[in-house]
Amino acid sequence: MALTVVLLVFALAMGLGLAARRGRQMDLEQWTIGRRGFGSILVFLLMAGEIYTTFTFLGASGYAYGRGAPAFYIIAYGVVAYALGYWFLPRVWRYANDHGLITQADFFAHRFDSRGLGIAVGLIGVVAMLPYLALQLEGLGLIVQITTQNAVGSTTAIVIGTIGLVFYVVISGIHASAWTAVAKDILVLGLAVFLGLYLPYHAYGGIGDMFHKLAVEFPHLLNLHDPQGPLWFSTTVLVSALGFWMWPHAFAYTFSARDEHIFRRNAIYLPLYQLLLLFIFFAGFAALGIVPGLSKPDLALLAASASTLPGWVLGLIGGAGLLAALVPGSLLLIVTAALLAKNGLALLPGFDTEQRTHLAARILVLPIAIGAAAFAIFGNTGIVGLLLLGYSYISQLFPALAFSFLSRRRVGSAAVYAGLASGALVVTILTLTHKHVVTLLPFLPRALTGLNDGIAALVVNIAMLLLVHAFTVRRPEPLPQV
Amino acid sequence: MNFSGEHHPRLITTVRAALALIPVIALLVGPFFLNRTRPFILGLPFLMFWISAWAVIAAAAMGGVYWLDPRRKTHGKDRD
């Protein structure tokens, strides 16, 4: 029964993805950013696609199950990011629209007048997105395997999902992501609300009763404690919010918007949409009463569902998990291919016409997808670590971009390189030595335990950027204000 | 009623900045002082209620920021 439902959802996704192409002449701009023609709802769903991914069914509920209150940082950072986006996104959109930019690397190359910086930003983007894509595929495999109760193994699910993904991405581009996003959000949100109400009711008799009982059984889960104390919470919310808009695919859905007011209106609704994650947390907490002591907390929501719900509901969860992987997965795939083609290959002779760049991007989809799928199937231990590293690298782009909008003088590419490289170096040292800022610099007070490492990297980044900016030759021309 | 920026531009800018910043500060600073389980409100432990409530307030506040945005009036003159 579950298998039939999962297959139906998969067929629906493929149908929507392929139909999305109808009546459109495809070129690189159409394929990557929908020729800047998406209205409020599609842009909203692409943005929200970031919130409701396979991570929602695995990591987010697992965080509530395993650690409790710290999970709420996910709701908090979204709210901070959207407030930031109100001012930030219209400026980014306007600049890209005025200059006909398609990728994030285009944006940096144009904004800082440096083709080399474009290549560097493109590379960082590709390195950060590949583990993200692999993680979505791995999540897809896990969700389908558990919800179909091993009728479909995770490797089979990953292979079939990847084939479908390649097929509809090559044909419809970002239109496939947008159309599937509609089906995905209806299904995911419906299930989130249902599971968030049903599982607490089933295990504890209701949400209020659940928390009162958890306060006795697991009191430490209901507020923050070191090493994830208030300082951890606050700095992690800040770093995550600053990094949120720095993903290359965030630029893609920003560029896809028809006008800049879309971002301002969406900033009103997105916090409420983000709040629906509460239900996912409720499901994670309820799993403590249904399937206690799991060795893998990420499986909390799925395991609790599998032990309490009939096959067809599990099938819907499996289908939702599939869509939750396909939508962000397709966007990641498109943007990675576009970056490699437009900001890499297109600089070589022979690939420099628009038509050839577009063809190259669509052909590149296949090797990228195969690479990510192989990563998801064989390399499962290192993915989360790589994703965190990628996230830290990506957020290092924020200071340069912020300065370029705040300062009237053009920030030179040398200053941007210096900031990026030093920030990335700090991140790399902290990651490779498995140390935190406080353990690496023992003279810092113990009160700083929990300080997010990204903050340290950003501080070094900003300091270097300002230093080099102060010492480099000032260009006479002022930066066009946007 | 005319709340347009033409009459009180500086006041409007201050109000909009405050509306956007207050939820952010409540979320970033609040947990240092309100990291507690009780009292339960609407069934939620206090800190969880605090974070959730500010997500709702932030939505309303951003609505206010948009309503007071002088650029809102130019809407419709953009390209289709």
XYZ file of C-alpha atoms in Angstrom:
562
model
C 0.000 0.000 0.000
C 2.720 2.445 1.030
C 4.699 1.592 -2.100
C 1.721 2.353 -4.367
C 1.242 5.764 -2.755
C 4.967 6.618 -3.060
C 4.946 5.626 -6.732
C 1.815 7.716 -7.371
C 3.470 10.767 -5.804
C 6.600 10.155 -7.879
C 4.501 9.932 -11.060
C 2.702 13.147 -10.097
C 6.026 14.934 -9.557
C 7.339 13.786 -12.939
C 4.093 14.794 -14.657
C 4.142 18.261 -13.080
C 7.838 18.687 -13.794
C 7.510 17.826 -17.467
C 4.263 19.790 -17.963
C 5.996 22.852 -16.501
C 7.960 23.146 -19.721
C 4.884 23.620 -21.929
C 4.915 26.444 -24.415
C 8.305 27.824 -23.385
C 11.297 28.511 -25.513
C 14.273 27.380 -23.438
C 17.433 29.400 -23.160
C 19.868 29.717 -20.250
C 17.945 32.557 -18.610
C 14.630 30.728 -18.955
C 16.121 27.443 -17.740
C 18.009 28.857 -14.737
C 15.836 31.722 -13.473
C 12.556 31.439 -15.412
C 13.417 34.575 -17.395
C 12.661 36.701 -14.275
C 8.959 36.038 -14.653
C 7.859 34.284 -11.425
C 5.135 35.862 -9.325
C 4.722 36.004 -5.544
C 3.503 32.456 -5.010
C 6.170 30.639 -7.007
C 8.984 32.719 -5.498
C 7.487 32.158 -2.049
C 7.396 28.395 -2.579
C 10.963 28.308 -3.912
C 12.140 30.278 -0.879
C 10.130 28.096 1.455
C 11.600 25.069 -0.329
C 14.646 25.827 1.786
C 12.663 25.305 4.998
C 10.840 22.119 4.144
C 13.403 19.684 2.740
C 14.228 16.077 3.676
C 15.963 17.705 6.652
C 12.497 18.535 8.013
C 11.587 14.854 8.327
C 15.019 13.787 9.552
C 17.310 16.393 11.138
C 14.746 18.885 12.445
C 12.548 16.373 14.261
C 15.682 14.450 15.292
C 17.091 17.616 16.855
C 13.969 18.041 18.992
C 14.085 14.356 19.932
C 17.789 14.269 20.728
C 18.510 17.759 22.067
C 15.184 19.493 22.668
C 14.963 23.284 22.898
C 18.106 24.035 20.796
C 16.041 22.900 17.763
C 14.128 26.181 18.039
C 17.137 27.990 16.633
C 15.815 26.901 13.213
C 12.607 28.915 13.682
C 14.531 31.891 15.096
C 17.135 32.134 12.335
C 14.454 32.015 9.650
C 12.682 34.988 11.222
C 15.956 36.968 11.374
C 16.860 36.004 7.789
C 13.501 37.167 6.385
C 13.757 40.544 8.116
C 17.212 40.909 6.560
C 15.859 39.805 3.189
C 13.310 42.643 3.201
C 16.122 45.155 2.608
C 18.698 42.941 1.023
C 16.854 41.008 -1.690
C 15.231 43.937 -3.549
C 18.702 45.504 -3.967
C 20.240 42.264 -5.196
C 17.320 41.704 -7.563
C 17.441 45.249 -8.955
C 21.166 45.078 -9.603
C 20.883 41.693 -11.337
C 17.883 42.844 -13.351
C 19.615 46.032 -14.501
C 22.689 44.120 -15.664
C 21.075 40.916 -16.928
C 22.896 38.665 -14.434
C 21.977 34.982 -14.181
C 24.164 33.342 -11.528
C 25.547 34.346 -8.138
C 29.073 34.276 -9.599
C 27.899 36.692 -12.325
C 26.746 38.965 -9.557
C 30.099 39.003 -7.728
C 32.081 39.274 -10.958
C 30.005 42.277 -12.055
C 29.612 43.955 -8.684
C 33.348 43.874 -7.939
C 34.424 44.129 -11.564
C 36.548 40.992 -11.354
C 36.160 37.905 -13.499
C 38.547 36.012 -11.198
C 36.290 36.688 -8.218
C 33.403 35.297 -10.262
C 35.326 32.056 -10.784
C 36.273 31.873 -7.092
C 32.692 32.464 -5.914
C 31.435 29.928 -8.459
C 33.873 27.334 -7.151
C 32.909 27.945 -3.519
C 29.275 27.608 -4.567
C 29.791 24.304 -6.359
C 31.849 22.874 -3.482
C 29.149 23.902 -0.995
C 26.190 22.683 -3.042
C 27.404 19.182 -3.946
C 27.259 17.778 -0.383
C 23.916 19.542 0.071
C 22.550 17.765 -3.001
C 24.036 14.448 -1.860
C 22.411 14.908 1.545
C 18.992 15.456 -0.053
C 19.392 12.258 -2.077
C 20.575 10.328 0.971
C 17.533 11.600 2.884
C 15.278 10.557 0.018
C 16.678 7.021 0.150
C 16.239 6.763 3.910
C 12.683 8.137 3.953
C 11.477 5.922 1.099
C 13.118 2.813 2.588
C 11.584 3.289 6.020
C 8.110 4.356 4.887
C 7.797 1.466 2.412
C 9.139 -0.824 5.171
C 12.057 -2.022 3.065
C 9.931 -2.797 -0.024
C 12.211 -0.288 -1.770
C 15.807 -0.184 -0.572
C 17.482 3.159 -0.088
C 19.955 2.624 -2.966
C 17.127 1.778 -5.381
C 15.194 4.849 -4.249
C 18.243 7.087 -4.719
C 18.901 5.711 -8.216
C 15.279 6.064 -9.361
C 14.926 9.495 -7.744
C 18.123 10.714 -9.419
C 17.023 9.490 -12.855
C 13.707 11.306 -12.476
C 15.479 14.400 -11.231
C 17.889 14.533 -14.186
C 15.081 13.927 -16.648
C 12.816 16.752 -15.559
C 15.604 19.194 -14.743
C 17.124 18.844 -18.214
C 13.735 19.371 -19.838
C 12.057 22.037 -17.695
C 14.788 23.672 -15.618
C 13.606 25.853 -12.740
C 10.001 25.603 -13.965
C 10.052 21.954 -12.846
C 11.215 23.013 -9.368
C 8.482 25.640 -9.106
C 5.599 23.418 -10.223
C 6.608 20.482 -8.041
C 7.039 22.900 -5.138
C 3.273 23.495 -5.130
C 2.485 19.778 -4.697
C 5.341 19.374 -2.221
C 4.255 22.122 0.129
C 0.615 21.041 0.218
C 1.636 17.483 1.069
C 4.475 18.335 3.473
C 2.502 20.949 5.399
C -0.593 18.762 5.632
C 1.496 15.922 7.020
C 3.503 18.179 9.353
C 0.353 19.545 10.992
C -1.205 16.096 11.176
C 1.867 14.409 12.684
C 2.509 17.322 15.041
C -0.993 16.960 16.485
C -1.535 13.202 16.199
C 1.760 11.877 17.590
C 1.658 13.988 20.829
C -2.009 13.044 21.246
C -1.265 9.353 20.690
C 1.723 9.259 23.052
C 0.797 11.772 25.758
C -2.826 12.810 25.252
C -2.060 16.242 23.798
C 0.666 18.846 23.286
C 0.290 20.578 26.665
C 0.204 17.246 28.497
C 3.241 16.126 26.538
C 5.381 19.062 27.663
C 4.224 18.737 31.276
C 5.270 15.087 31.277
C 8.532 15.815 29.460
C 9.300 18.450 32.126
C 9.367 15.571 34.602
C 10.980 12.860 32.453
C 13.479 14.957 30.442
C 13.645 18.405 32.100
C 16.962 19.249 30.406
C 15.314 19.094 26.955
C 12.986 22.016 27.571
C 15.515 24.850 27.813
C 19.102 25.632 26.797
C 22.214 24.229 28.493
C 25.945 24.448 27.769
C 27.464 23.698 25.329
C 24.244 24.747 23.595
C 23.387 27.578 25.959
C 21.971 31.013 25.157
C 25.271 32.212 23.651
C 25.337 29.218 21.306
C 21.707 29.883 20.402
C 22.134 33.567 19.739
C 25.362 33.365 17.710
C 24.164 30.348 15.719
C 20.923 32.147 14.834
C 22.934 35.162 13.695
C 25.461 33.247 11.566
C 22.769 31.055 10.003
C 20.630 34.085 9.152
C 23.571 35.881 7.518
C 24.487 32.789 5.531
C 20.888 32.036 4.524
C 20.807 34.304 1.468
C 24.398 33.554 0.417
C 23.636 30.177 -1.173
C 23.972 30.229 -4.962
C 20.454 28.817 -5.343
C 19.094 31.593 -3.091
C 20.376 34.003 -5.730
C 18.662 31.908 -8.404
C 15.199 32.152 -6.874
C 15.809 35.813 -6.079
C 16.593 36.481 -9.737
C 13.528 34.495 -10.829
C 11.137 37.077 -9.328
C 9.060 39.308 -11.591
C 9.429 42.435 -9.432
C 11.141 43.493 -6.221
C 7.963 43.942 -4.169
C 7.594 40.178 -4.060
C 10.422 39.968 -1.505
C 8.903 42.626 0.733
C 5.499 40.940 0.794
C 7.025 37.491 1.280
C 8.962 38.796 4.287
C 5.564 39.174 6.004
C 4.333 35.627 5.402
C 7.548 33.627 5.645
C 7.903 33.872 9.477
C 4.443 32.328 9.847
C 5.308 29.619 7.363
C 8.522 28.941 9.255
C 6.490 28.577 12.444
C 4.847 25.462 11.001
C 8.121 23.732 11.877
C 6.706 23.741 15.430
C 4.579 20.772 14.407
C 7.661 18.898 13.238
C 9.265 19.582 16.639
C 6.100 18.384 18.409
C 6.361 15.144 16.412
C 10.026 14.825 17.405
C 9.219 15.363 21.109
C 6.316 12.909 20.935
C 8.662 10.270 19.499
C 10.376 10.261 22.926
C 7.242 8.621 24.268
C 6.738 6.245 21.325
C 10.212 5.050 20.296
C 12.574 6.041 23.152
C 16.312 5.453 23.009
C 16.883 5.455 19.239
C 20.585 5.296 18.385
C 19.924 7.553 15.374
C 17.778 10.495 16.549
C 17.285 11.569 12.917
C 14.929 8.627 12.459
C 12.637 9.746 15.319
C 9.722 11.053 13.258
C 9.810 8.161 10.773
C 10.163 5.473 13.437
C 7.333 6.963 15.527
C 5.128 7.157 12.423
C 5.972 3.619 11.317
C 4.945 2.209 14.682
C 1.619 4.072 14.958
C 0.222 4.753 11.480
C -1.329 2.650 8.683
C 0.532 1.892 5.446
C -1.148 4.478 3.238
C -0.251 7.344 5.589
C 3.343 6.096 5.629
C 3.188 6.101 1.844
C 2.160 9.766 1.937
C 5.104 10.520 4.242
C 7.383 8.660 1.841
C 5.936 10.644 -1.080
C 6.355 13.908 0.830
C 9.953 12.966 1.581
C 10.490 12.274 -2.098
C 9.112 15.683 -3.100
C 11.045 17.334 -0.270
C 14.215 15.983 -1.886
C 13.247 16.659 -5.517
C 12.382 20.362 -5.187
C 15.538 21.652 -3.484
C 17.519 18.924 -5.267
C 16.416 20.151 -8.686
C 17.261 23.757 -7.807
C 20.716 22.730 -6.549
C 21.305 20.701 -9.692
C 20.281 23.530 -12.036
C 22.350 26.123 -10.216
C 25.463 23.925 -9.966
C 25.261 23.159 -13.693
C 24.659 26.825 -14.573
C 27.623 27.951 -12.454
C 29.979 25.415 -14.027
C 28.811 26.247 -17.542
C 28.390 30.014 -17.317
C 31.211 30.937 -14.944
C 33.634 28.171 -15.912
C 33.246 26.665 -19.388
C 31.880 29.825 -21.010
C 35.215 31.543 -20.382
C 36.890 29.039 -22.722
C 36.907 29.571 -26.473
C 34.303 27.447 -28.229
C 31.790 27.585 -25.368
C 31.263 31.305 -25.343
C 27.956 31.596 -27.180
C 24.762 31.713 -25.119
C 23.413 28.673 -26.943
C 26.487 26.535 -26.283
C 26.653 27.594 -22.632
C 23.048 26.540 -22.193
C 23.650 23.208 -23.914
C 26.737 22.646 -21.745
C 24.724 23.403 -18.578
C 22.057 20.844 -19.502
C 24.626 18.199 -20.361
C 26.513 18.869 -17.113
C 23.363 18.007 -15.133
C 24.021 14.306 -15.705
C 27.586 13.997 -14.325
C 26.721 16.275 -11.373
C 23.681 14.166 -10.494
C 25.642 10.915 -10.833
C 28.395 12.326 -8.626
C 25.945 13.428 -5.937
C 24.078 10.105 -6.052
C 27.322 8.142 -5.732
C 28.270 10.352 -2.819
C 24.889 9.685 -1.194
C 25.127 5.921 -1.694
C 28.786 5.272 -0.832
C 30.100 8.193 1.184
C 27.438 8.667 3.807
C 29.657 9.331 6.800
C 31.286 12.548 5.645
C 28.360 14.375 4.096
C 27.121 16.284 7.127
C 30.640 17.451 7.935
C 31.127 18.627 4.361
C 27.778 20.383 4.389
C 28.672 22.292 7.554
C 32.006 23.241 6.006
C 30.230 24.380 2.837
C 27.772 26.421 4.879
C 30.623 28.125 6.727
C 32.408 28.949 3.455
C 29.219 30.284 1.902
C 28.465 32.620 4.809
C 31.918 34.182 4.309
C 30.468 35.873 1.216
C 28.210 38.025 3.368
C 30.612 40.805 4.533
C 31.775 41.669 1.005
C 28.224 41.870 -0.267
C 26.997 43.889 2.709
C 29.856 46.395 2.318
C 29.214 46.741 -1.381
C 25.666 47.906 -0.589
C 26.481 50.015 2.452
C 29.604 51.773 1.223
C 29.535 54.494 -1.404
C 33.007 53.609 -2.529
C 33.611 50.517 -4.600
C 35.120 47.738 -2.528
C 38.101 46.437 -4.490
C 38.315 42.759 -5.382
C 41.621 42.521 -3.480
C 39.802 43.383 -0.235
C 37.084 40.845 -1.027
C 39.669 38.120 -1.746
C 41.494 38.922 1.507
C 38.306 38.766 3.562
C 37.040 35.592 1.896
C 40.365 33.773 2.096
C 41.041 34.653 5.738
C 37.495 33.798 6.807
C 37.641 30.496 4.936
C 41.043 29.769 6.486
C 39.667 30.230 10.009
C 36.758 27.926 9.179
C 39.098 25.306 7.712
C 41.481 25.358 10.698
C 38.624 25.054 13.188
C 37.060 22.212 11.217
C 40.213 20.225 10.515
C 41.500 20.461 14.098
C 38.019 19.678 15.473
C 38.438 22.574 17.863
C 36.239 25.463 18.826
C 37.379 29.046 19.157
C 37.427 28.811 22.933
C 39.508 25.598 23.060
C 41.938 26.912 20.430
C 42.452 30.232 22.200
C 42.524 29.207 25.906
C 42.994 32.778 27.122
C 39.370 33.553 26.203
C 36.969 33.465 29.167
C 35.004 30.266 29.770
C 31.816 32.278 29.429
C 32.385 32.210 25.677
C 31.799 28.435 25.504
C 29.220 27.822 22.824
C 30.214 30.803 20.701
C 29.522 29.892 17.088
C 32.750 29.344 15.139
C 31.288 31.150 12.147
C 31.310 34.391 14.195
C 35.082 34.142 14.660
C 35.567 33.570 10.933
C 33.282 36.491 10.068
C 35.120 38.828 12.451
C 38.487 37.923 10.866
C 36.910 38.226 7.420
C 35.540 41.724 8.100
C 38.799 42.880 9.704
C 40.873 41.732 6.716
C 38.409 43.185 4.244
C 38.527 46.611 5.926
C 42.299 46.488 6.301
C 42.995 45.704 2.645
C 40.260 48.098 1.564
C 41.964 50.899 3.506
C 45.340 50.211 1.921
C 44.399 49.546 -1.692
C 44.288 52.253 -4.338
C 40.910 53.929 -4.382
C 39.186 53.872 -7.683
C 37.856 57.241 -8.689
C 34.455 56.119 -9.955
C 31.699 55.819 -7.365
C 29.669 52.652 -7.214
C 26.245 53.001 -8.781
C 23.774 53.123 -5.897
C 20.940 50.661 -5.906
C -5.555 59.282 6.921
C -2.160 60.017 5.500
C 0.857 58.254 6.957
C 2.938 58.676 3.860
C 6.652 59.350 4.151
C 6.248 62.775 2.548
C 4.957 64.267 5.779
C 7.097 62.580 8.423
C 9.912 60.923 6.498
C 12.331 60.642 9.418
C 9.734 59.412 11.872
C 8.515 56.821 9.382
C 12.050 55.543 8.813
C 12.650 55.236 12.556
C 9.388 53.410 13.135
C 10.105 50.986 10.301
C 13.630 50.264 11.545
C 12.296 49.696 15.070
C 9.533 47.385 13.824
C 12.050 45.237 11.964
C 14.686 45.247 14.710
C 12.579 44.534 17.805
C 11.743 40.906 16.909
C 15.372 40.287 15.921
C 16.619 41.627 19.256
C 13.950 39.677 21.154
C 15.144 36.461 19.512
C 18.894 37.132 19.839
C 18.918 38.628 23.356
C 15.795 37.136 24.935
C 17.212 33.621 25.493
C 19.946 35.022 27.787
C 17.303 36.196 30.261
C 14.370 33.921 29.568
C 16.013 30.520 29.324
C 13.369 28.829 31.462
C 10.751 26.121 31.263
C 8.027 27.674 33.421
C 5.521 29.135 33.229
C 3.987 27.051 30.464
C 2.017 29.226 28.069
C -0.465 27.723 25.594
C 0.983 24.355 26.593
C 4.524 25.348 25.613
C 7.546 25.642 27.911
C 8.346 29.340 28.329
C 11.422 29.668 26.078
C 9.706 27.761 23.251
C 6.652 29.980 23.616
C 8.882 33.084 23.534
C 10.518 32.082 20.246
C 7.241 31.032 18.621
C 5.430 34.179 19.753
C 8.118 36.380 18.225
C 7.788 34.606 14.887
C 4.110 35.682 14.898
C 4.933 39.216 16.068
C 7.684 39.447 13.418
C 5.128 38.679 10.695
C 2.885 41.492 11.963
C 5.859 43.839 12.340
C 7.058 43.176 8.797
C 3.491 43.869 7.655
C 3.836 47.268 9.331
C 7.230 47.842 7.734
C 5.722 47.136 4.323
C 2.630 49.254 4.950
C 4.823 52.228 5.861
C 7.262 51.631 2.997
C 7.278 54.650 0.642
C 8.308 52.310 -2.185
C 5.047 50.387 -1.841
C 3.310 53.149 -3.809
C 5.442 52.599 -6.870
C 4.043 49.090 -7.119
C 2.366 48.446 -10.436
C 4.713 50.725 -12.328
C 7.309 47.958 -12.652
C 7.716 45.943 -15.772
C 5.406 42.973 -16.093
